[in-house]
Coordinates of C-alpha atoms in Angstrom, one line a residue:
X198 CA 13.2 116.7 50.5
X199 CA 16.4 115.4 51.1
X200 CA 20.0 116.5 49.6
X201 CA 19.8 113.2 46.8
X202 CA 16.1 114.0 46.0
X203 CA 17.1 117.8 45.2
X204 CA 20.1 116.7 43.3
X205 CA 17.6 114.3 41.4
X206 CA 15.2 117.3 40.8
X207 CA 18.5 119.0 39.3
X208 CA 19.4 116.4 37.4
X209 CA 16.2 116.0 35.5
X210 CA 15.8 119.8 35.0
X211 CA 19.4 119.7 33.5
X212 CA 18.3 116.6 31.0
X213 CA 15.5 118.5 30.1
X214 CA 16.8 122.0 29.2
X215 CA 19.7 120.2 27.2
X216 CA 19.7 120.5 23.5
X217 CA 21.3 117.5 22.8
X218 CA 20.0 115.1 25.6
X219 CA 16.3 116.6 26.0
X220 CA 13.8 114.5 24.7
X221 CA 11.4 117.1 24.6
X222 CA 11.7 119.0 20.9
X223 CA 12.3 122.9 21.2
X224 CA 8.8 124.5 20.1
X225 CA 7.5 127.7 20.2
X226 CA 5.2 127.8 23.7
X227 CA 6.0 124.3 24.2
X228 CA 6.8 125.3 28.1
X229 CA 3.9 127.5 28.1
X230 CA 1.5 124.5 27.1
X231 CA 2.9 122.0 29.4
X232 CA 2.8 124.5 32.8
X233 CA -0.8 125.7 31.8
X234 CA -1.7 122.2 31.1
X235 CA -0.5 120.9 34.4
X236 CA -2.7 124.0 35.8
X237 CA 0.5 125.9 37.0
X238 CA 0.6 128.5 34.6
X239 CA 1.5 131.0 37.5
X240 CA 5.0 129.4 37.6
X241 CA 5.6 129.8 33.9
X242 CA 4.6 133.3 34.2
X243 CA 6.9 133.9 37.1
X244 CA 9.8 133.0 34.7
X245 CA 8.3 133.0 31.2
X246 CA 11.8 134.9 29.8
X247 CA 14.0 131.7 30.8
X248 CA 11.6 129.7 29.0
X249 CA 11.9 131.3 26.0
X250 CA 12.4 129.2 22.7
X251 CA 15.7 130.7 20.7
X252 CA 14.8 131.0 17.0
X253 CA 18.0 130.9 14.6
X254 CA 16.9 131.6 10.8
X255 CA 19.2 130.2 8.3
X256 CA 19.0 129.8 4.2
X257 CA 18.1 132.1 1.6
X258 CA 16.4 134.7 3.5
X259 CA 16.4 133.2 6.8
X260 CA 13.4 131.0 5.9
X261 CA 14.4 128.1 7.9
X262 CA 14.5 128.1 11.3
X263 CA 16.3 126.1 14.4
X264 CA 14.7 126.5 17.6
X265 CA 16.7 125.7 20.9
X266 CA 15.8 125.8 24.5
X267 CA 17.6 128.8 25.9
X268 CA 20.7 129.1 28.7
X269 CA 18.4 129.7 31.4
X270 CA 15.6 127.1 31.0
X271 CA 17.6 124.9 33.5
X272 CA 17.3 127.3 36.2
X273 CA 13.6 128.1 35.5
X274 CA 12.6 124.2 35.4
X275 CA 14.9 123.5 38.6
X276 CA 13.3 126.7 40.6
X277 CA 9.7 125.6 39.6
X278 CA 10.4 121.9 40.9
X279 CA 11.6 123.7 44.3
X280 CA 8.8 125.4 44.9
X281 CA 6.4 122.1 44.2
X282 CA 9.2 120.3 46.5
X283 CA 6.5 119.8 49.3
X284 CA 3.6 119.6 46.9
X285 CA 4.3 116.5 45.4
X286 CA 0.9 115.9 43.5
X287 CA 1.4 119.0 42.0
X288 CA 5.3 118.1 41.1
X289 CA 3.8 114.7 39.6
X290 CA 0.9 116.6 37.5
X291 CA 3.9 119.0 36.1
X292 CA 6.2 116.1 35.2
X293 CA 3.5 114.1 33.6
X294 CA 2.7 117.1 31.2
X295 CA 6.9 117.2 30.5
X296 CA 6.7 113.4 29.7
X297 CA 3.7 113.8 27.3
X298 CA 5.8 116.3 25.3
X299 CA 8.7 113.9 24.9
X300 CA 9.4 112.5 21.5
X301 CA 9.7 108.9 21.0
X302 CA 12.4 109.3 18.4
X303 CA 14.6 111.6 20.7
X304 CA 14.6 108.6 23.7
X305 CA 16.3 106.1 21.3
X306 CA 20.0 105.6 20.1
X307 CA 20.3 106.3 16.6
X308 CA 20.8 102.4 15.3
X309 CA 17.7 101.3 17.3
X310 CA 16.2 100.0 13.8
X311 CA 19.2 97.8 13.2
X312 CA 19.2 96.1 16.6
X313 CA 15.7 95.6 16.7
X314 CA 15.7 93.9 13.2
X315 CA 18.4 91.3 14.8
X316 CA 16.1 91.0 18.1
X317 CA 12.9 90.0 16.2
X318 CA 13.8 87.9 13.0
X319 CA 10.6 86.5 12.4
X320 CA 8.5 90.0 12.6
X321 CA 9.6 91.0 8.9
X322 CA 9.8 94.7 9.6
X323 CA 10.8 97.3 7.1
X324 CA 10.1 100.2 9.2
X325 CA 11.0 100.3 12.8
X326 CA 7.9 102.7 13.5
X327 CA 5.5 100.1 11.8
X328 CA 6.6 97.6 13.9
X329 CA 6.9 99.6 17.4
X330 CA 2.9 100.4 16.7
X331 CA 2.4 96.7 16.3
X332 CA 3.8 95.2 19.8
X333 CA 2.2 95.9 23.3
X334 CA 2.7 97.9 25.8
X335 CA 4.7 95.8 27.7
X336 CA 6.8 95.2 24.6
X337 CA 7.5 98.9 23.8
X338 CA 9.0 99.5 27.2
X339 CA 11.1 96.8 26.9
X340 CA 12.5 98.1 23.8
X341 CA 12.5 101.4 24.8
X342 CA 14.8 100.4 28.4
X343 CA 16.9 98.5 26.1
X344 CA 17.5 100.8 23.5
X345 CA 17.2 104.3 25.2
X346 CA 20.0 107.0 25.0
X347 CA 22.1 107.3 27.7
X348 CA 20.6 110.7 28.6
X349 CA 17.1 108.9 29.0
X350 CA 18.5 106.3 31.2
X351 CA 20.1 109.3 33.3
X352 CA 16.3 110.9 33.1
X353 CA 14.9 107.8 34.5
X354 CA 16.9 106.7 37.4
X355 CA 16.5 109.9 38.5
X356 CA 12.9 109.8 38.4
X357 CA 13.5 106.5 40.4
X358 CA 15.4 108.5 43.1
X359 CA 12.4 110.9 43.9
X360 CA 9.8 107.8 43.8
X361 CA 8.7 108.1 40.1
X362 CA 9.1 105.7 37.1
X363 CA 8.7 106.8 33.4
X364 CA 7.0 104.5 30.8
X365 CA 5.2 104.6 27.2
X366 CA 1.4 103.9 27.4
X367 CA -1.3 104.9 25.0
X368 CA 1.0 106.5 22.5
X369 CA 2.8 109.0 24.9
X370 CA 5.1 108.8 28.3
X371 CA 3.5 108.8 31.4
X372 CA 5.1 109.4 35.2
X373 CA 3.5 106.9 37.6
X374 CA 4.8 106.0 41.6
X375 CA 7.4 103.7 41.1
X376 CA 7.2 100.3 42.8
X377 CA 4.2 101.3 44.8
X378 CA 6.6 103.4 46.6
X379 CA 3.5 105.4 48.0
X380 CA 3.7 108.7 49.5
X381 CA 3.6 107.1 53.0
X382 CA 6.7 105.4 51.8
X383 CA 8.6 108.5 50.9
X384 CA 7.6 109.6 54.1
X385 CA 9.3 106.4 55.7
X386 CA 12.4 107.3 53.9
X387 CA 13.0 111.0 55.1
X388 CA 12.1 109.3 58.7
X389 CA 14.8 106.7 58.1
X390 CA 17.2 109.3 56.7
X391 CA 16.5 111.6 59.7
X392 CA 17.1 108.8 62.0
X393 CA 20.5 107.6 60.4
X394 CA 21.9 111.0 60.4
X395 CA 21.1 111.9 64.2
X396 CA 22.2 108.6 65.4
X397 CA 24.5 106.3 63.0
X398 CA 25.8 109.4 61.0
X399 CA 28.3 106.9 59.2
X400 CA 25.6 104.7 58.2
X401 CA 23.7 107.8 57.0
X402 CA 26.6 108.6 54.9
X403 CA 26.8 105.3 53.1
X404 CA 23.0 105.5 52.5
X405 CA 23.4 108.9 50.6
X406 CA 26.4 107.5 48.8
X407 CA 24.4 104.4 47.7
X408 CA 21.5 106.5 46.4
X409 CA 23.7 109.1 44.8
X410 CA 25.9 106.2 42.9
X411 CA 21.9 104.4 41.8
X412 CA 21.5 108.3 40.5
X413 CA 24.7 108.3 38.5
X414 CA 24.3 104.9 37.1
X415 CA 27.0 103.2 39.3
X416 CA 25.6 99.8 40.1
X417 CA 28.7 98.1 41.7
X418 CA 29.2 101.3 43.7
X419 CA 25.7 101.4 44.7
X420 CA 25.6 97.6 45.7
X421 CA 29.0 98.3 47.6
X422 CA 27.5 100.9 49.8
X423 CA 24.5 98.7 50.6
X424 CA 26.8 96.3 51.7
X425 CA 28.8 99.0 53.8
X426 CA 25.3 100.0 55.5
X427 CA 24.6 96.4 56.6
X428 CA 27.7 95.4 58.3
X429 CA 27.8 99.5 59.7
X430 CA 24.5 99.3 61.2
X431 CA 24.6 96.1 63.2
X432 CA 28.5 96.7 64.3
X433 CA 26.9 99.0 66.7
X434 CA 25.3 96.3 68.7
X435 CA 28.1 93.6 68.0
X436 CA 29.6 92.4 71.5
X437 CA 33.6 93.5 71.9
X438 CA 36.2 91.5 69.8
X439 CA 33.0 90.1 67.3
X440 CA 32.0 90.8 64.0
X441 CA 29.3 92.6 62.9
X442 CA 27.3 89.3 63.0
X443 CA 27.0 88.9 66.6
X444 CA 25.3 92.7 66.3
X445 CA 23.1 91.1 63.8
X446 CA 22.3 88.1 66.3
X447 CA 21.0 90.5 69.1
X448 CA 18.8 92.3 66.9
X449 CA 17.3 89.5 65.1
X450 CA 16.3 87.9 68.8
X451 CA 12.8 87.0 67.9
X452 CA 14.2 84.3 65.8
X453 CA 13.6 81.2 67.8
X454 CA 16.5 79.7 69.7
X455 CA 18.9 82.2 68.0
X456 CA 20.0 83.7 71.6
X457 CA 21.3 80.4 72.5
X458 CA 23.6 80.2 69.9
X459 CA 27.4 81.0 70.6
X460 CA 29.0 82.0 67.2
X461 CA 26.8 83.7 65.4
X462 CA 28.9 83.8 62.0
X463 CA 27.9 80.0 62.1
X464 CA 24.4 80.2 61.7
X465 CA 24.0 80.6 58.0
X466 CA 25.5 77.0 57.8
X467 CA 23.1 75.5 60.1
X468 CA 21.2 72.8 57.9
X469 CA 17.6 73.0 58.8
X470 CA 16.3 69.3 59.9
X471 CA 12.9 69.5 61.8
X472 CA 14.1 65.8 63.0
X473 CA 17.7 66.4 64.0
X474 CA 19.0 65.4 67.6
X475 CA 20.7 68.8 67.3
X476 CA 18.5 71.3 68.3
X477 CA 20.0 74.2 66.4
X478 CA 18.9 72.3 63.5
X479 CA 15.3 72.5 64.1
X480 CA 15.2 76.0 63.9
X481 CA 15.3 78.3 60.9
X482 CA 16.3 81.6 62.0
X483 CA 14.3 83.3 59.3
X484 CA 15.0 87.0 59.8
X485 CA 19.0 86.2 60.5
X486 CA 19.5 84.5 57.4
X487 CA 17.1 86.8 55.0
X488 CA 19.7 90.0 56.0
X489 CA 22.5 87.4 55.6
X490 CA 21.7 86.8 52.3
X491 CA 21.5 90.4 51.3
X492 CA 24.6 90.5 52.5
X493 CA 26.1 87.9 50.4
X494 CA 24.1 89.7 47.6
X495 CA 26.2 92.7 48.2
X496 CA 29.2 91.2 48.7
X497 CA 29.0 89.0 45.3
X498 CA 27.8 91.9 43.1
X499 CA 29.6 94.9 44.7
X500 CA 32.9 94.4 46.7
X501 CA 33.8 91.0 45.7
X502 CA 32.5 91.4 41.7
X503 CA 35.7 90.9 40.5
X504 CA 36.3 87.2 42.2
X505 CA 35.2 84.5 40.1
X506 CA 35.9 81.1 38.5
X507 CA 38.9 80.6 36.4
X508 CA 37.3 79.3 33.0
X509 CA 39.8 79.2 30.2
X510 CA 42.3 81.4 31.8
X511 CA 39.8 84.0 32.1
X512 CA 38.3 85.0 35.4
X513 CA 34.3 84.3 35.1
X514 CA 33.1 87.0 37.4
X515 CA 29.6 88.2 37.4
X516 CA 28.1 91.4 36.0
X517 CA 26.1 93.8 38.1
X518 CA 23.2 95.6 36.4
X519 CA 21.4 98.8 37.4
X520 CA 18.2 96.5 38.0
X521 CA 20.5 94.6 40.4
X522 CA 21.6 97.8 41.9
X523 CA 17.8 99.0 42.7
X524 CA 17.1 95.5 44.1
X525 CA 19.7 95.8 46.8
X526 CA 18.9 99.1 47.4
X527 CA 15.2 98.7 48.0
X528 CA 15.5 95.6 49.8
X529 CA 18.5 97.6 52.0
X530 CA 16.3 100.3 52.6
X531 CA 13.4 98.2 53.8
X532 CA 15.8 96.7 56.1
X533 CA 16.4 100.2 57.9
X534 CA 12.7 100.5 57.8
X535 CA 12.2 97.1 59.7
X536 CA 14.9 98.3 62.2
X537 CA 13.7 101.6 62.8
X538 CA 10.2 100.6 63.1
X539 CA 10.8 97.5 65.7
X540 CA 13.9 99.8 67.5
X541 CA 16.0 96.7 67.7
X542 CA 18.9 98.3 66.9
X543 CA 18.4 101.3 69.6
X544 CA 17.7 98.9 72.4

């Protein structure tokens, strides 16, 4: 795994071990059950004292008890993750068993019931729990995504970084591959990272920064770094005294007629007309225009997001979401995979 993935595992362990933010309620033998259910009892036994639940008695004769994850639980979880770093199927199995022990109650913000009643005024719900049981899984996951705590949202983003998603299914949380990013896809990303580090270190730094920003919930930062990746990688192919667009033009040489055009920056404004007397208008330049549209997205939702039309004396600027950031990041990653596979940027 790369540094970004290791950091994501660390953040996951940090949240799961945190007595305030963890969706796993401390119970006696909770961690033992998780590891043994995942057929990884040996990892638990190696660190069993670190997984020990702290029990504090209170009330008359200490008859009541408060339970806590102890101060070493983070280290125990994280080191267990590290042992499974190259055994991804076992790591996913462990994470799934952790997900199954997560409390739905701990995932929601405190006033979820009031907010859901406003969202579903026709439901006439009296108790949130009853309403939640009645809706289908798709609706359940929409509610969870909309009204989950900051800690759970951070947990989810860091699952995404290592190629996984957490969702509610059959009355429990489950972990699945994220957006069908298979093991082969994760391998591609690792290869891309090594390739960038070796040949285009400044672009590699922007790529790592984009992934870190996504993990930290910085939507605009992530999208802005994606823009820097685009302009940076194509600058290696541009002509002296020209903008990065000329580099993109060279890389997209497979687009019919594109090499005959003098002004690369003008390509996006060419209006396609198969019947035109102007030859350049009879071509679509699909690869060039696709990547340019990605660049426009990363400008409008990233570096230039504070720009906008004046409406009633107020700048009516765009608002970027974490979903927008993921869209930009994934398409940028796919662009990098394409560049690596075609070898066009290295020629």
